[in-house]
């Protein structure tokens, strides 16, 4: 399933790799340009998603789920309501708790793993 908020974002919710299959992150990064978001696998009740970001995502929140970001390449700016901007470099992570509005930004191509409950709506809750 592909969900596009608008033409700037591509979000794929299918479980691309599943279990017992090597996950080839460098191949995924080479094959896609920003803004791209793909569910790589499901681990119990959580999803591991790959984000390739450049530009700015919209402000949003998840009412019932926390969301963890781990930067693999580049630099991610997380604007967090009431907390200002958190800057994450390579191999740094941050968890945004449920109910907190946030947005991601990246000046250059940035590769991020996101770990979140399988019930999350990537574009945010209304």
XYZ file of N, CA and C in Angstrom:
378
model
N 0.841 -1.179 0.000
C 0.000 0.000 0.000
C 0.884 1.240 0.000
N 0.635 2.159 -0.893
C 1.352 3.417 -0.957
C 0.407 4.532 -0.559
N 0.844 5.368 0.379
C 0.059 6.505 0.821
C 0.859 7.760 0.535
N 0.314 8.664 -0.252
C 0.987 9.919 -0.534
C 0.163 11.060 0.024
N 0.767 11.832 0.923
C 0.095 13.014 1.452
C -0.070 14.020 0.320
N 0.949 14.172 -0.450
C 0.915 14.936 -1.690
C 2.078 14.455 -2.539
N 2.341 15.103 -3.639
C 3.365 14.627 -4.576
C 4.787 14.671 -4.012
N 4.991 15.365 -2.912
C 6.333 15.454 -2.329
C 6.724 14.210 -1.546
N 5.764 13.423 -1.078
C 6.044 12.313 -0.176
C 5.599 10.979 -0.777
N 6.449 9.971 -0.686
C 6.063 8.607 -1.041
C 6.198 7.770 0.224
N 5.097 7.147 0.654
C 5.079 6.318 1.852
C 4.529 4.949 1.479
N 5.343 3.931 1.670
C 4.933 2.559 1.358
C 4.793 1.763 2.654
N 3.594 1.261 2.874
C 3.278 0.568 4.118
C 3.441 -0.942 4.028
N 3.697 -1.476 2.827
C 3.858 -2.927 2.706
C 5.111 -3.366 3.465
N 5.064 -4.552 4.011
C 6.179 -5.132 4.764
C 7.133 -5.741 3.734
N 8.064 -4.931 3.243
C 8.864 -5.307 2.082
C 9.717 -6.550 2.290
N 10.363 -6.680 3.432
C 11.303 -7.780 3.635
C 10.750 -8.906 4.500
N 9.822 -8.594 5.391
C 9.278 -9.638 6.246
C 10.346 -10.261 7.127
N 10.245 -11.578 7.329
C 11.212 -12.288 8.175
C 12.086 -13.199 7.316
N 13.193 -13.598 7.871
C 14.117 -14.550 7.248
C 14.633 -14.086 5.889
N 14.713 -12.756 5.711
C 15.225 -12.168 4.477
C 16.195 -11.044 4.841
N 17.400 -11.051 4.280
C 18.313 -9.930 4.545
C 17.711 -8.605 4.067
N 17.859 -7.576 4.880
C 17.367 -6.241 4.548
C 18.548 -5.447 3.992
N 18.456 -5.070 2.734
C 19.557 -4.394 2.040
C 19.333 -2.879 2.052
N 19.725 -2.249 3.147
C 19.508 -0.807 3.297
C 20.284 -0.006 2.246
N 21.573 -0.310 1.971
C 22.260 0.469 0.923
C 21.561 0.397 -0.440
N 21.015 -0.749 -0.795
C 20.293 -0.865 -2.075
C 19.026 -0.016 -2.061
N 18.325 0.002 -0.945
C 17.120 0.828 -0.833
C 17.472 2.306 -0.962
N 18.537 2.722 -0.295
C 18.953 4.123 -0.341
C 19.353 4.504 -1.766
N 20.082 3.630 -2.450
C 20.523 3.907 -3.820
C 19.349 3.971 -4.797
N 18.286 3.240 -4.506
C 17.169 3.138 -5.442
C 16.110 4.231 -5.274
N 16.188 5.001 -4.201
C 15.118 5.956 -3.924
C 15.671 7.329 -3.603
N 14.905 8.316 -3.964
C 15.251 9.704 -3.667
C 14.281 10.250 -2.621
N 14.699 11.294 -1.963
C 13.790 11.913 -0.997
C 12.539 12.393 -1.723
N 11.437 12.406 -1.157
C 11.017 11.974 0.160
C 10.446 10.573 0.012
N 11.062 9.594 0.683
C 10.664 8.203 0.534
C 10.628 7.554 1.906
N 9.608 6.720 2.135
C 9.408 6.085 3.425
C 8.880 4.675 3.156
N 9.585 3.650 3.630
C 9.237 2.262 3.346
C 9.269 1.430 4.620
N 8.210 0.661 4.878
C 8.247 -0.319 5.959
C 9.174 -1.442 5.522
N 10.212 -1.700 6.321
C 11.166 -2.758 5.996
C 10.714 -4.095 6.540
N 10.276 -4.094 7.806
C 9.877 -5.343 8.445
C 9.009 -5.041 9.663
N 8.331 -6.062 10.106
C 7.541 -5.978 11.333
C 8.214 -6.868 12.367
N 8.377 -6.338 13.579
C 8.935 -7.101 14.692
C 7.881 -7.093 15.796
N 7.223 -8.214 15.955
C 6.108 -8.314 16.905
C 5.076 -7.234 16.589
N 4.855 -6.299 17.498
C 3.853 -5.263 17.270
C 4.450 -3.944 16.795
N 5.708 -3.980 16.333
C 6.384 -2.760 15.893
C 6.804 -2.864 14.432
N 6.912 -1.709 13.797
C 7.420 -1.622 12.436
C 8.791 -0.981 12.464
N 9.649 -1.448 11.569
C 10.935 -0.785 11.318
C 10.803 -0.203 9.924
N 10.931 1.125 9.844
C 10.727 1.827 8.579
C 11.998 2.551 8.180
N 12.218 2.668 6.888
C 13.354 3.409 6.353
C 12.851 4.714 5.762
N 13.429 5.817 6.199
C 13.091 7.119 5.632
C 14.293 7.699 4.920
N 14.073 8.198 3.731
C 15.098 8.937 2.992
C 14.531 10.336 2.843
N 15.098 11.269 3.591
C 14.516 12.595 3.735
C 15.403 13.660 3.111
N 14.785 14.645 2.542
C 15.418 15.900 2.143
C 14.285 16.883 1.971
N 14.350 17.932 2.709
C 13.253 18.888 2.722
C 12.556 18.860 4.063
N 11.296 19.199 4.040
C 10.546 19.386 5.280
C 9.245 18.605 5.223
N 8.943 17.866 6.294
C 7.670 17.167 6.421
C 6.716 18.087 7.172
N 5.450 17.798 7.143
C 4.461 18.628 7.824
C 4.431 18.317 9.330
N 3.943 19.263 10.111
C 3.724 19.033 11.537
C 2.651 17.969 11.688
N 2.871 17.032 12.600
C 1.894 15.986 12.856
C 2.161 15.377 14.230
N 1.245 14.512 14.662
C 1.422 13.793 15.922
C 0.768 12.432 15.792
N 1.119 11.556 16.701
C 0.514 10.229 16.783
C -0.121 10.131 18.167
N -1.436 10.037 18.199
C -2.161 10.083 19.468
C -1.862 8.912 20.388
N -1.618 7.720 19.821
C -1.495 6.515 20.647
C -0.119 5.852 20.584
N 0.802 6.368 19.766
C 2.088 5.685 19.566
C 3.278 6.630 19.734
N 4.343 6.105 20.330
C 5.626 6.796 20.350
C 6.311 6.521 19.012
N 7.300 7.343 18.673
C 8.033 7.158 17.421
C 9.514 7.418 17.675
N 10.354 6.455 17.308
C 11.796 6.580 17.500
C 12.476 6.791 16.153
N 13.405 7.739 16.097
C 14.185 8.045 14.904
C 15.648 7.734 15.182
N 16.316 7.025 14.272
C 17.747 6.746 14.376
C 18.372 7.121 13.035
N 19.317 8.048 13.049
C 19.940 8.536 11.822
C 21.082 7.598 11.419
N 21.029 7.123 10.176
C 22.107 6.284 9.628
C 23.105 7.107 8.826
N 22.601 8.098 8.098
C 23.445 8.993 7.297
C 22.819 10.374 7.300
N 23.658 11.395 7.312
C 23.169 12.760 7.203
C 22.862 13.384 8.540
N 22.017 14.405 8.498
C 21.650 15.156 9.694
C 20.152 15.442 9.665
N 19.480 15.071 10.738
C 18.038 15.232 10.843
C 17.713 16.304 11.873
N 16.808 17.194 11.504
C 16.286 18.191 12.427
C 14.873 17.762 12.795
N 14.664 17.581 14.080
C 13.337 17.232 14.595
C 12.797 18.445 15.342
N 11.792 19.072 14.782
C 11.119 20.163 15.479
C 10.066 19.519 16.373
N 10.179 19.748 17.670
C 9.299 19.107 18.647
C 8.549 20.196 19.411
N 7.232 20.138 19.333
C 6.398 21.147 19.976
C 6.759 21.276 21.451
N 7.065 22.497 21.879
C 7.397 22.762 23.270
C 8.841 22.462 23.639
N 9.623 21.918 22.715
C 11.014 21.540 23.000
C 12.015 22.165 22.029
N 11.534 22.868 21.025
C 12.436 23.446 20.041
C 12.880 22.404 19.019
N 14.099 22.597 18.502
C 14.628 21.706 17.470
C 15.733 20.839 18.034
N 15.637 19.553 17.775
C 16.662 18.584 18.160
C 17.415 18.227 16.885
N 18.744 18.322 16.925
C 19.571 17.986 15.770
C 20.220 16.631 16.011
N 19.994 15.709 15.089
C 20.538 14.363 15.196
C 21.511 14.110 14.055
N 22.731 13.721 14.400
C 23.722 13.334 13.414
C 23.761 11.824 13.272
N 24.693 11.373 12.483
C 24.857 9.946 12.202
C 24.944 9.141 13.499
N 24.165 8.081 13.556
C 24.104 7.120 14.664
C 23.509 7.704 15.951
N 22.773 8.797 15.829
C 22.062 9.359 16.971
C 20.580 9.049 16.834
N 19.883 8.965 17.967
C 18.465 8.668 17.954
C 17.690 9.541 18.917
N 16.367 9.517 18.762
C 15.485 10.322 19.601
C 14.097 9.725 19.524
N 13.388 9.673 20.650
C 12.019 9.177 20.665
C 11.061 10.319 20.969
N 10.076 10.481 20.108
C 9.015 11.462 20.312
C 7.839 10.716 20.946
N 7.399 11.140 22.129
C 6.293 10.431 22.774
C 4.955 10.699 22.094
N 4.059 9.770 22.279
C 2.709 9.897 21.714
C 2.078 11.220 22.115
N 1.308 11.770 21.189
C 0.575 12.998 21.464
C 1.362 14.279 21.285
N 2.657 14.193 20.982
C 3.490 15.387 20.844
C 3.657 15.722 19.356
N 3.277 16.945 18.987
C 3.430 17.378 17.598
C 4.903 17.540 17.259
N 5.243 17.113 16.033
C 6.633 17.193 15.588
C 6.680 17.193 14.068
N 7.819 17.573 13.531
C 8.067 17.460 12.098
C 9.543 17.186 11.895
N 9.850 16.537 10.798
C 11.240 16.245 10.453
C 11.658 17.147 9.304
N 12.951 17.513 9.339
C 13.543 18.325 8.272
C 14.954 17.826 8.012
N 15.388 17.955 6.776
C 16.759 17.608 6.417
C 17.197 18.515 5.269
N 18.327 19.179 5.446
C 18.830 20.068 4.402
C 19.419 19.284 3.234
N 20.007 18.150 3.533
C 20.593 17.263 2.520
C 19.996 15.876 2.693
N 20.220 15.012 1.735
C 19.700 13.647 1.809
C 20.127 13.010 3.130
N 19.139 12.547 3.886
C 19.367 11.962 5.201
C 18.625 10.632 5.279
N 19.300 9.612 5.806
C 18.736 8.264 5.893
C 18.439 7.957 7.357
N 17.199 7.563 7.625
C 16.721 7.411 8.995
C 15.968 6.090 9.136
N 16.205 5.385 10.240
C 15.342 4.272 10.626
C 14.323 4.808 11.616
N 13.072 4.389 11.459
C 12.021 4.751 12.388
C 11.445 3.468 12.954
N 11.260 3.449 14.248
C 10.666 2.304 14.913
C 9.403 2.811 15.590
N 8.279 2.153 15.279
C 7.001 2.618 15.796
C 6.010 1.467 15.822
N 4.956 1.631 16.575
C 3.913 0.603 16.644
C 3.310 0.377 15.272
N 2.895 -0.843 15.022
C 2.308 -1.190 13.718
C 0.992 -0.457 13.467
N 0.415 0.121 14.494
C -0.855 0.835 14.350
C -0.679 2.296 13.924
N 0.544 2.759 13.808
C 0.795 4.164 13.508
C 0.319 4.534 12.107
N -0.165 5.750 11.968
C -0.454 6.347 10.664
C 0.711 7.290 10.382
N 1.582 6.968 9.411
C 2.815 7.746 9.210
C 2.589 9.238 8.970
N 1.470 9.605 8.389
C 1.212 11.010 8.112
C 0.660 11.757 9.314
N 0.395 11.044 10.403
C -0.113 11.652 11.622
C -1.595 11.425 11.799
N -2.064 11.658 13.014
C -3.476 11.505 13.336
C -4.166 12.863 13.200
N -5.448 12.850 12.802
C -6.175 14.131 12.618
C -6.316 14.909 13.908
